[in-house]
PDB file of C-alpha atoms in Angstrom:
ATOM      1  CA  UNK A  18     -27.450  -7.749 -23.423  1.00 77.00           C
ATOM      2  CA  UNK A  19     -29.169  -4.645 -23.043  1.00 82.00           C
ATOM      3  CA  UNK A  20     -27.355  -1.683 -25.554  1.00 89.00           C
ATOM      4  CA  UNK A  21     -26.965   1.935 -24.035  1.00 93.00           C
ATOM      5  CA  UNK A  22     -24.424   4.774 -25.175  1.00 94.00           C
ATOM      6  CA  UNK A  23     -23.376   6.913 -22.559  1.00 94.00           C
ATOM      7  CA  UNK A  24     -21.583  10.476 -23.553  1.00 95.00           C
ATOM      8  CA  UNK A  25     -17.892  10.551 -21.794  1.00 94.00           C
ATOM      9  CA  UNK A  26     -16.493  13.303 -23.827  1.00 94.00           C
ATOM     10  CA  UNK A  27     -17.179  15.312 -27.482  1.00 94.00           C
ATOM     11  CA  UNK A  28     -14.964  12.544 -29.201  1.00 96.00           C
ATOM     12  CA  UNK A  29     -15.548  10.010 -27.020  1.00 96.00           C
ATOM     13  CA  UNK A  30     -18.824   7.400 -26.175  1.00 96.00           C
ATOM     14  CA  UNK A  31     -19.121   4.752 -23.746  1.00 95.00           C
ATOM     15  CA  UNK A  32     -21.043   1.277 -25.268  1.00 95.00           C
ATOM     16  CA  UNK A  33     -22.597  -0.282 -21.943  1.00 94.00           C
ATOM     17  CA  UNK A  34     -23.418  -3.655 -23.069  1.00 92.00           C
ATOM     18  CA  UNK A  35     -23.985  -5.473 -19.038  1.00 91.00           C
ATOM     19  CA  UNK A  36     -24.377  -3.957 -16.041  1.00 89.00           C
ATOM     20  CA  UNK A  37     -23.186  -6.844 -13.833  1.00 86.00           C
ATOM     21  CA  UNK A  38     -19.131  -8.470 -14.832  1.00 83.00           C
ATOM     22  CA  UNK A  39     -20.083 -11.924 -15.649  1.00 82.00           C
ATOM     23  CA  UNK A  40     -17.232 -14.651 -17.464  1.00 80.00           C
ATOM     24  CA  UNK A  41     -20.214 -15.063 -19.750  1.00 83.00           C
ATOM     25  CA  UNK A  42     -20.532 -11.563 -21.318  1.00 85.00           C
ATOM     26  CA  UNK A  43     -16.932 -11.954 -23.249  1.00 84.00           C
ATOM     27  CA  UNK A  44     -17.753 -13.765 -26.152  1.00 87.00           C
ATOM     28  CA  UNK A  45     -20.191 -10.560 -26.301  1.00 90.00           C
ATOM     29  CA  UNK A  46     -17.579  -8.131 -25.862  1.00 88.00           C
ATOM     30  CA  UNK A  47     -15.057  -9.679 -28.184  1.00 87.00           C
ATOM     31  CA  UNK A  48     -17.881  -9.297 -31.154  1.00 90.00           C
ATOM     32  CA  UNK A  49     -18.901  -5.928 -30.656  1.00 92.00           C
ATOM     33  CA  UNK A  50     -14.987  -4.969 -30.404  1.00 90.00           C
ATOM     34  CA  UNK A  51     -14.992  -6.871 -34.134  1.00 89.00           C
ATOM     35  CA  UNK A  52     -18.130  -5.495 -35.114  1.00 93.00           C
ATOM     36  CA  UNK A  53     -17.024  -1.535 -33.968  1.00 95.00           C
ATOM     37  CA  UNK A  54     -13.605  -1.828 -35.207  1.00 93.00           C
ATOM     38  CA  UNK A  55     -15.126  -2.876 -39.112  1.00 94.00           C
ATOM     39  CA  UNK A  56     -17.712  -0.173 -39.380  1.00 95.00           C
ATOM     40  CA  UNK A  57     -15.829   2.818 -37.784  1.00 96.00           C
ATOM     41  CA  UNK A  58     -12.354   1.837 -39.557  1.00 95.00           C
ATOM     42  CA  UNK A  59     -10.481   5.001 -40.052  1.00 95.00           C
ATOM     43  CA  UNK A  60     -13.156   7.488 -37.984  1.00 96.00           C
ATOM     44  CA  UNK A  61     -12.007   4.825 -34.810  1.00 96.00           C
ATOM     45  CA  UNK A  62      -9.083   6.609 -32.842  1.00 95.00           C
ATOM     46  CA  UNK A  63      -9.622   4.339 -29.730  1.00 92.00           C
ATOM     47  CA  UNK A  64     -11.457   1.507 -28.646  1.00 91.00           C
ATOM     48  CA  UNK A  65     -11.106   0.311 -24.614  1.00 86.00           C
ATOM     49  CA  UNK A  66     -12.917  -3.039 -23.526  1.00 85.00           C
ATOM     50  CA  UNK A  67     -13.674  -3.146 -20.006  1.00 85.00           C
ATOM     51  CA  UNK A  68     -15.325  -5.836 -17.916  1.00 85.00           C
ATOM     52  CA  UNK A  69     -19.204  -4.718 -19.447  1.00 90.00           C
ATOM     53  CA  UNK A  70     -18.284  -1.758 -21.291  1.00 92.00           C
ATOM     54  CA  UNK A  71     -16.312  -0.395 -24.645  1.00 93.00           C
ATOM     55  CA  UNK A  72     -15.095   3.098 -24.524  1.00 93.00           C
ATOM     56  CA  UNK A  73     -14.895   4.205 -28.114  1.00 96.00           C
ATOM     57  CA  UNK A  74     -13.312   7.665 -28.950  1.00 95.00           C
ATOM     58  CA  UNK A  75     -13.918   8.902 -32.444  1.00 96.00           C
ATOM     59  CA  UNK A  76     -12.079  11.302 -35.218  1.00 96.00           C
ATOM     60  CA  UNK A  77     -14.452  14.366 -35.196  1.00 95.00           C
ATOM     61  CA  UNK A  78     -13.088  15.634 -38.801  1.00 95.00           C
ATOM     62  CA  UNK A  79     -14.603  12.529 -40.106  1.00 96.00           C
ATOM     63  CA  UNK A  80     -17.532  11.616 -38.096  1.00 94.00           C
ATOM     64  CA  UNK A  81     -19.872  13.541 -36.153  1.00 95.00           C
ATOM     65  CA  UNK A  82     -20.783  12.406 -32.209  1.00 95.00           C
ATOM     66  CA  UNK A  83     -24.534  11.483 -33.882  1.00 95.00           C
ATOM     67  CA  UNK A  84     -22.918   9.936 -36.937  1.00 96.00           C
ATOM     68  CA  UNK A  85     -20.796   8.034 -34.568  1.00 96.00           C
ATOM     69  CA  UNK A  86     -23.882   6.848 -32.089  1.00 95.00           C
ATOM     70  CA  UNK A  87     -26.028   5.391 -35.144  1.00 95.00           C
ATOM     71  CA  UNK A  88     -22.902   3.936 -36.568  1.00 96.00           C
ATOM     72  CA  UNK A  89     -22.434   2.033 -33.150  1.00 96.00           C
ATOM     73  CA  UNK A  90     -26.544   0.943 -33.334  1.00 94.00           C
ATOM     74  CA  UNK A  91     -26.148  -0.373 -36.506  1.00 93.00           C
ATOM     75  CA  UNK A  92     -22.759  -2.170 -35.764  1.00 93.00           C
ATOM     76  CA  UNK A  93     -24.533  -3.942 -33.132  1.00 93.00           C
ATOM     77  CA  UNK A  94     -27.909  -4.248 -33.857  1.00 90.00           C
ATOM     78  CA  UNK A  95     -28.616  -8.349 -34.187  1.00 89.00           C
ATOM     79  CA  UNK A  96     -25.376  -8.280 -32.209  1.00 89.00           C
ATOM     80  CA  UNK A  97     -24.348 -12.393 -31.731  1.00 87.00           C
ATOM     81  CA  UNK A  98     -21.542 -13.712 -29.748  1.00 83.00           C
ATOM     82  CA  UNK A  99     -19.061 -15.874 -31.820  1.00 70.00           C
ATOM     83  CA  UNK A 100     -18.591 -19.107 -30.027  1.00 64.00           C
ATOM     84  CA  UNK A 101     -15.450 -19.752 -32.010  1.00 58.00           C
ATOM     85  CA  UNK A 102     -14.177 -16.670 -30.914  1.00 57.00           C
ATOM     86  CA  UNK A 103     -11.359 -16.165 -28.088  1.00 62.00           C
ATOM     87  CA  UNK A 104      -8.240 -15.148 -26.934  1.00 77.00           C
ATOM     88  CA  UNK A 105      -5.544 -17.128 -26.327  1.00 89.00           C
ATOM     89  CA  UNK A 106      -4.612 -19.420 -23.499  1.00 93.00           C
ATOM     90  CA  UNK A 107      -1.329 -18.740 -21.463  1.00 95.00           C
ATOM     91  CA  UNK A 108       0.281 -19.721 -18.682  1.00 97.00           C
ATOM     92  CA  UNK A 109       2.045 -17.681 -16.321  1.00 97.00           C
ATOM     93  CA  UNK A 110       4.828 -19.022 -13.610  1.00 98.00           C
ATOM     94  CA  UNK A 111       4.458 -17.766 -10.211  1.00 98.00           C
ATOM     95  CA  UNK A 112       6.832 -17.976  -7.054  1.00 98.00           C
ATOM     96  CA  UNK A 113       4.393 -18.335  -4.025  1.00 98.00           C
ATOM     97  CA  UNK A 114       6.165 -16.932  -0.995  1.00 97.00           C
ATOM     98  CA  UNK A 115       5.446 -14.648   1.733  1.00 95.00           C
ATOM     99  CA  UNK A 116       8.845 -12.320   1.298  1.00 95.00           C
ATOM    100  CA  UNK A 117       7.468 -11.276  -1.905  1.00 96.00           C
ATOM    101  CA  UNK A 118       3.421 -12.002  -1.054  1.00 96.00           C
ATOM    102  CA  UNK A 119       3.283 -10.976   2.381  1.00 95.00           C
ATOM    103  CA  UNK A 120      -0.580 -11.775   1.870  1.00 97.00           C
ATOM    104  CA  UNK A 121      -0.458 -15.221   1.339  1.00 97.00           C
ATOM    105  CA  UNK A 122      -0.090 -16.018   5.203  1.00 96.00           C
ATOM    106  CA  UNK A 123      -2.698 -13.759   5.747  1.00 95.00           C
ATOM    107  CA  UNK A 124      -5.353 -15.008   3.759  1.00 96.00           C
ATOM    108  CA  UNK A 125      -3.974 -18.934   5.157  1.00 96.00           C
ATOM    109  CA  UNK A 126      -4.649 -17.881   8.177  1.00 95.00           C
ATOM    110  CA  UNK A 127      -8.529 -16.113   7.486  1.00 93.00           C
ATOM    111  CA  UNK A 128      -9.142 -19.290   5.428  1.00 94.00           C
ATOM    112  CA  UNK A 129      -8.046 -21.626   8.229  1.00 95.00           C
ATOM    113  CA  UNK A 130      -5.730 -23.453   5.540  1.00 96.00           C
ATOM    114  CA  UNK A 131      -1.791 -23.627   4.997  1.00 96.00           C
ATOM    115  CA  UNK A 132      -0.491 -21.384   2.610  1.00 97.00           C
ATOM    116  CA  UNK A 133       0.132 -24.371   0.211  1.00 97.00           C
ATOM    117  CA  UNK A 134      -3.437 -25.016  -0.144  1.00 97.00           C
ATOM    118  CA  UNK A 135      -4.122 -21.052  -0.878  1.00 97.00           C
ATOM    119  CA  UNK A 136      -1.112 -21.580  -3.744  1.00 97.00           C
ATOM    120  CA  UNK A 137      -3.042 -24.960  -4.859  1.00 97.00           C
ATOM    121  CA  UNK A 138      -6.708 -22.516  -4.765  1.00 97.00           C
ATOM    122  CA  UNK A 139      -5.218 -19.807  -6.990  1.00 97.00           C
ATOM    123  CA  UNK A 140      -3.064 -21.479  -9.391  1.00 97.00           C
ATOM    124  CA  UNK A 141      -6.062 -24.394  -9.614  1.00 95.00           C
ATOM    125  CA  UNK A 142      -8.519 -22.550 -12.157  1.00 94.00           C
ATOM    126  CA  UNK A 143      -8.617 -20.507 -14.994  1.00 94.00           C
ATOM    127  CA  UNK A 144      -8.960 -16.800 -15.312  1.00 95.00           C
ATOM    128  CA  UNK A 145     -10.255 -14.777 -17.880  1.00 90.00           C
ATOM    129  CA  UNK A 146      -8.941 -11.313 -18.906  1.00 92.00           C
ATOM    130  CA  UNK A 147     -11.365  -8.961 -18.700  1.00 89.00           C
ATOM    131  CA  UNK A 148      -9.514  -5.327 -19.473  1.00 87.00           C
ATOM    132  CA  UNK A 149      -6.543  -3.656 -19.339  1.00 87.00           C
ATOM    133  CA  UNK A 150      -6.094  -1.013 -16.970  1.00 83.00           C
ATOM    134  CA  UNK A 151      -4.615   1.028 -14.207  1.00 81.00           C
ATOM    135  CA  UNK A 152      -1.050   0.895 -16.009  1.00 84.00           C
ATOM    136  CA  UNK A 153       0.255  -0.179 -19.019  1.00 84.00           C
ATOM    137  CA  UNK A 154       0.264  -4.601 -19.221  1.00 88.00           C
ATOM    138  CA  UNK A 155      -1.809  -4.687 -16.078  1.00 93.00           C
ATOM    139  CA  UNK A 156      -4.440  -7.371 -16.691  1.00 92.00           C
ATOM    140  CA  UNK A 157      -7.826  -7.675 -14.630  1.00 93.00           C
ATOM    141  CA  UNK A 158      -8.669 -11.255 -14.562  1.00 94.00           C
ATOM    142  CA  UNK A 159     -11.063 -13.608 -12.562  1.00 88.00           C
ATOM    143  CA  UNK A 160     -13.243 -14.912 -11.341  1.00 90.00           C
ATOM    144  CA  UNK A 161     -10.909 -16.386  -8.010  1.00 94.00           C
ATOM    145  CA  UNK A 162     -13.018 -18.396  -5.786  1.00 93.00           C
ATOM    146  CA  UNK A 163     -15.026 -16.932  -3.486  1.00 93.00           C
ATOM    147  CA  UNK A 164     -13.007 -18.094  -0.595  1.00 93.00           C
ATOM    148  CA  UNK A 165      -9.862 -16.552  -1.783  1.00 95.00           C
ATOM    149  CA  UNK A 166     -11.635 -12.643  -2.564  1.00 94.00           C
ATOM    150  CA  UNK A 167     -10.169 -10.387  -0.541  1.00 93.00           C
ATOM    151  CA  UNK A 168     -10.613  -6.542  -0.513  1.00 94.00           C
ATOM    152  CA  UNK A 169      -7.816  -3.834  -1.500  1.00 94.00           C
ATOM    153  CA  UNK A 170      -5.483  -3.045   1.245  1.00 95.00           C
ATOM    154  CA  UNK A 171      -7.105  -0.187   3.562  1.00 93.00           C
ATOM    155  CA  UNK A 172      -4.097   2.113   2.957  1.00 93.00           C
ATOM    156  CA  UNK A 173      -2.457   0.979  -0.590  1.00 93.00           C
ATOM    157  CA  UNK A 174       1.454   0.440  -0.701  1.00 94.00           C
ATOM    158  CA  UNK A 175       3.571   3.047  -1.982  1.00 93.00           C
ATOM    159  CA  UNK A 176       5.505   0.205  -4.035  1.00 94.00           C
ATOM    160  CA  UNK A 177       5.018  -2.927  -4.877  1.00 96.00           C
ATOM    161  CA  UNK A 178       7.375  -4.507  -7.419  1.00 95.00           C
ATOM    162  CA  UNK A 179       6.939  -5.808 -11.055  1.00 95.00           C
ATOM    163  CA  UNK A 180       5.692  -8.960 -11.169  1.00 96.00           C
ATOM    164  CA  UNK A 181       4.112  -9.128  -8.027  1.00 97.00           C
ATOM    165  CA  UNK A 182       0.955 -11.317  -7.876  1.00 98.00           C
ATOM    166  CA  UNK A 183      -2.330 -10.039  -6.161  1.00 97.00           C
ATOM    167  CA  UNK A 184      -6.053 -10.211  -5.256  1.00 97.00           C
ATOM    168  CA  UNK A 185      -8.304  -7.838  -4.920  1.00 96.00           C
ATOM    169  CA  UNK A 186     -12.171  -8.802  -4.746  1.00 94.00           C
ATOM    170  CA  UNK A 187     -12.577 -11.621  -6.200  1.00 93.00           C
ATOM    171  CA  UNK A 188      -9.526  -9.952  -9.054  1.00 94.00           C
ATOM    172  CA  UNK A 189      -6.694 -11.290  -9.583  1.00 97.00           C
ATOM    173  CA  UNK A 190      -3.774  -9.984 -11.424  1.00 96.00           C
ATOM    174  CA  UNK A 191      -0.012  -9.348 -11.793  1.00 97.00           C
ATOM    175  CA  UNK A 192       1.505  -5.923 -11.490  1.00 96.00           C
ATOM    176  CA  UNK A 193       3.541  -4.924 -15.276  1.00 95.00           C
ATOM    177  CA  UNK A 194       6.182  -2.534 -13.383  1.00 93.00           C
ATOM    178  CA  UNK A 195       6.848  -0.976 -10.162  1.00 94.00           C
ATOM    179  CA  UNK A 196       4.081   1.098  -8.773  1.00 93.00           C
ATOM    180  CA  UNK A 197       2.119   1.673  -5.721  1.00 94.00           C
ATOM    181  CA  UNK A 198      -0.922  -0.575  -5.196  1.00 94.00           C
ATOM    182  CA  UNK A 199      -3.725  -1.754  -2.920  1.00 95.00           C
ATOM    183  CA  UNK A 200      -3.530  -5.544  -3.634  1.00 97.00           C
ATOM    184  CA  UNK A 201      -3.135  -8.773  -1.298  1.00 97.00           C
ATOM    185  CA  UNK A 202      -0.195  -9.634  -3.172  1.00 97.00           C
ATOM    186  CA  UNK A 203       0.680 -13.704  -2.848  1.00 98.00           C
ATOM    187  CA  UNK A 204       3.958 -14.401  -5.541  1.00 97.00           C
ATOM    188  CA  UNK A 205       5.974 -12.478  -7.885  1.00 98.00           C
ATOM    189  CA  UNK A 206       5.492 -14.149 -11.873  1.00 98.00           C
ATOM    190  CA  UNK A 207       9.502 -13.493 -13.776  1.00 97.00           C
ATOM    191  CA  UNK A 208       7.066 -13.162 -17.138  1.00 96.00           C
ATOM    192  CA  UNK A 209       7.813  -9.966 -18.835  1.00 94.00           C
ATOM    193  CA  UNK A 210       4.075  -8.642 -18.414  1.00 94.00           C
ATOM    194  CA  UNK A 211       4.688  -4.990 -20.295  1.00 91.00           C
ATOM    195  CA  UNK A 212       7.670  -4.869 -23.386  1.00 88.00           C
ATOM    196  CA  UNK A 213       7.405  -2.179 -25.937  1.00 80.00           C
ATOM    197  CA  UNK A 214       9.258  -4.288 -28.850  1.00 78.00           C
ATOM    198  CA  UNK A 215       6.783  -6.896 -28.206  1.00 76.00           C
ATOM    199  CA  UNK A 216       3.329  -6.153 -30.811  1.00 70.00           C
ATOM    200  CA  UNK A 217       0.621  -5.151 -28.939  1.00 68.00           C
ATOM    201  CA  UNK A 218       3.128  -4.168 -25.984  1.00 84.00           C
ATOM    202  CA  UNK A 219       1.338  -5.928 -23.188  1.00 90.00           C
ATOM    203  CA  UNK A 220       1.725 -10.060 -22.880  1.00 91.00           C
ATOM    204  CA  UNK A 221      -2.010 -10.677 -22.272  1.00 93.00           C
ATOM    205  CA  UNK A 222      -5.481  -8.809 -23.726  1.00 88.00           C
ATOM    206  CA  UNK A 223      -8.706  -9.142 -23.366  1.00 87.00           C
ATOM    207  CA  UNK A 224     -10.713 -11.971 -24.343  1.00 86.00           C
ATOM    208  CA  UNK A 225      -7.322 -14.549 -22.919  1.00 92.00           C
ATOM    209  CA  UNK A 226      -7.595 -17.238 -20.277  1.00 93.00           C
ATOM    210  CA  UNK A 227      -4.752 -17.381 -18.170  1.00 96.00           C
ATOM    211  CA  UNK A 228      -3.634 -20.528 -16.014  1.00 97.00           C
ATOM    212  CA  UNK A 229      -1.097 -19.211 -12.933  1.00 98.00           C
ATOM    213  CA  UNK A 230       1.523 -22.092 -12.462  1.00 98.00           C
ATOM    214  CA  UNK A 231       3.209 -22.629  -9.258  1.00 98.00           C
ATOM    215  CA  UNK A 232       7.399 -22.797  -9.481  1.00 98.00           C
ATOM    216  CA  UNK A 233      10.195 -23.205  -7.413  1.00 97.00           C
ATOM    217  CA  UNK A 234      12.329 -20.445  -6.228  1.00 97.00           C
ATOM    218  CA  UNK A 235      15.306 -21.564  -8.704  1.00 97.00           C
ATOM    219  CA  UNK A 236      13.265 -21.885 -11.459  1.00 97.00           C
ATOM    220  CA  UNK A 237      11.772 -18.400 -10.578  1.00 98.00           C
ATOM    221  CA  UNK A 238      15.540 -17.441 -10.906  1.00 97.00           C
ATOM    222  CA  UNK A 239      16.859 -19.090 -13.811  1.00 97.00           C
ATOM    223  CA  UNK A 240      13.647 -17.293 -15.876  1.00 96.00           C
ATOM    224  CA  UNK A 241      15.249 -14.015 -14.436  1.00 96.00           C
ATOM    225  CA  UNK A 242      12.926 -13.531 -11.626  1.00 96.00           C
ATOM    226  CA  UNK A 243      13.590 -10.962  -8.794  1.00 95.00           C
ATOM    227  CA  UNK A 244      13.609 -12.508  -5.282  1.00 95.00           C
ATOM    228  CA  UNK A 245      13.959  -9.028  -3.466  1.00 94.00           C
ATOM    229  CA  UNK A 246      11.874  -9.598  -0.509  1.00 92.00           C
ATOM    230  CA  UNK A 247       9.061  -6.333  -0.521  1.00 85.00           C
ATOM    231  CA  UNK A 248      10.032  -3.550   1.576  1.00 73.00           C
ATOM    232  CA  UNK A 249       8.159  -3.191   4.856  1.00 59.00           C
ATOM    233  CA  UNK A 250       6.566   0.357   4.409  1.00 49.00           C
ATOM    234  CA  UNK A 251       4.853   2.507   6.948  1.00 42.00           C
TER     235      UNK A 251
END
């Protein structure tokens, strides 16, 4: 771990703890996020875990920006990961198809495999959640095998429905809501991803391990999936 602060605003620092995303750095992450939270307490108006980074915005009436920068070096000097520490682990049910992941074929066919053995490649490991970003719920998660990383669409789609399932590098994730988006999207998950009465509002956060499972199209029903096929778009 090598500790830099970075300014990003008057209010607002950015902890660089990694320069490279690694599965290994979250134990890190999850105790400075502890460690930041305890010592800033009321002077903390934000704090935004990424994939090697924190972005921690501050109350200026009660701390200064070089109050707040040796606050954060003595938060996380002799900074330890805490092996016990972790999120949770979930699983999410996917519908693998190619009406609502016209990808899947496609990366079958660059793979030189049926589309069963891409569902049996995704849905066969465990992903970590790194951050939340882009919109509200949507979870960045991986690592997805190497043989399955795929880059972002070369012109993004204008919408691609909630619950859709995608790759993007060697990404995966699940899209909270309708939005536009430059994933290879493979399934649609009927999980509620994004509910404001639910505590926290999004279903997973960082630090969880997520397990995709693969279901049926009536069981991606009866948990109130929706089987419109994704509109062809120019």
């Amino acid at each position: 771990m090598k500790l830099r602060v970075e300014v990003v605003a008057i209010d607002c620092l950015m902890v660089r703890l990694f320069d490279a995303i690694d599965e290994a750095n979250m134990p890190w992450m999850l105790a400075a996020s502890q460690r930041l939270r305890a010592v800033f307490g009321e002077r903390l108006i934000d704090l935004v875990p990424s994939y090697t980074t924190l972005m921690l915005q501050f109350d200026m009436l009660l701390c200064s920006p070089l109050e707040a920068r040796d606050l954060i070096n003595n938060a996380l000097r002799d900074l330890q990961p805490d092996t016990c520490a972790g999120g949770r682990r979930l699983e999410i049910p996917v519908w693998y198809d190619a009406s609502v992941g016209p990808e899947l074929s496609v990366l079958a066919a660059r793979c030189g495999v049926s589309e069963d053995e891409i569902i049996r490649r995704h849905s066969g490991r465990e992903y970590q959640v790194f951050a939340l970003g882009f919109a509200p719920g949507f979870a960045f998660m991986g690592l997805v095998e190497e043989s399955l990383a795929s880059p972002r669409l070369a012109t993004p789609r204008k919408r691609v429905a909630a619950g859709s399932v995608g790759i993007a590098e060697r990404q995966t994730a699940a899209y909270p809501a309708l939005s536009p988006g430059g994933w290879n999207l493979i399934g649609r998950t009927p999980a509620p991803l994004f509910d404001r009465q639910r505590d926290g509002y999004s279903l997973l956060q960082p630090g969880d391990r997520v397990r995709f499972v693969a279901i049926a199209h009536a069981e991606f029903l009866a948990l109130g999936g929706d089987d419109t096929p994704l509109e062809e778009q120019p």
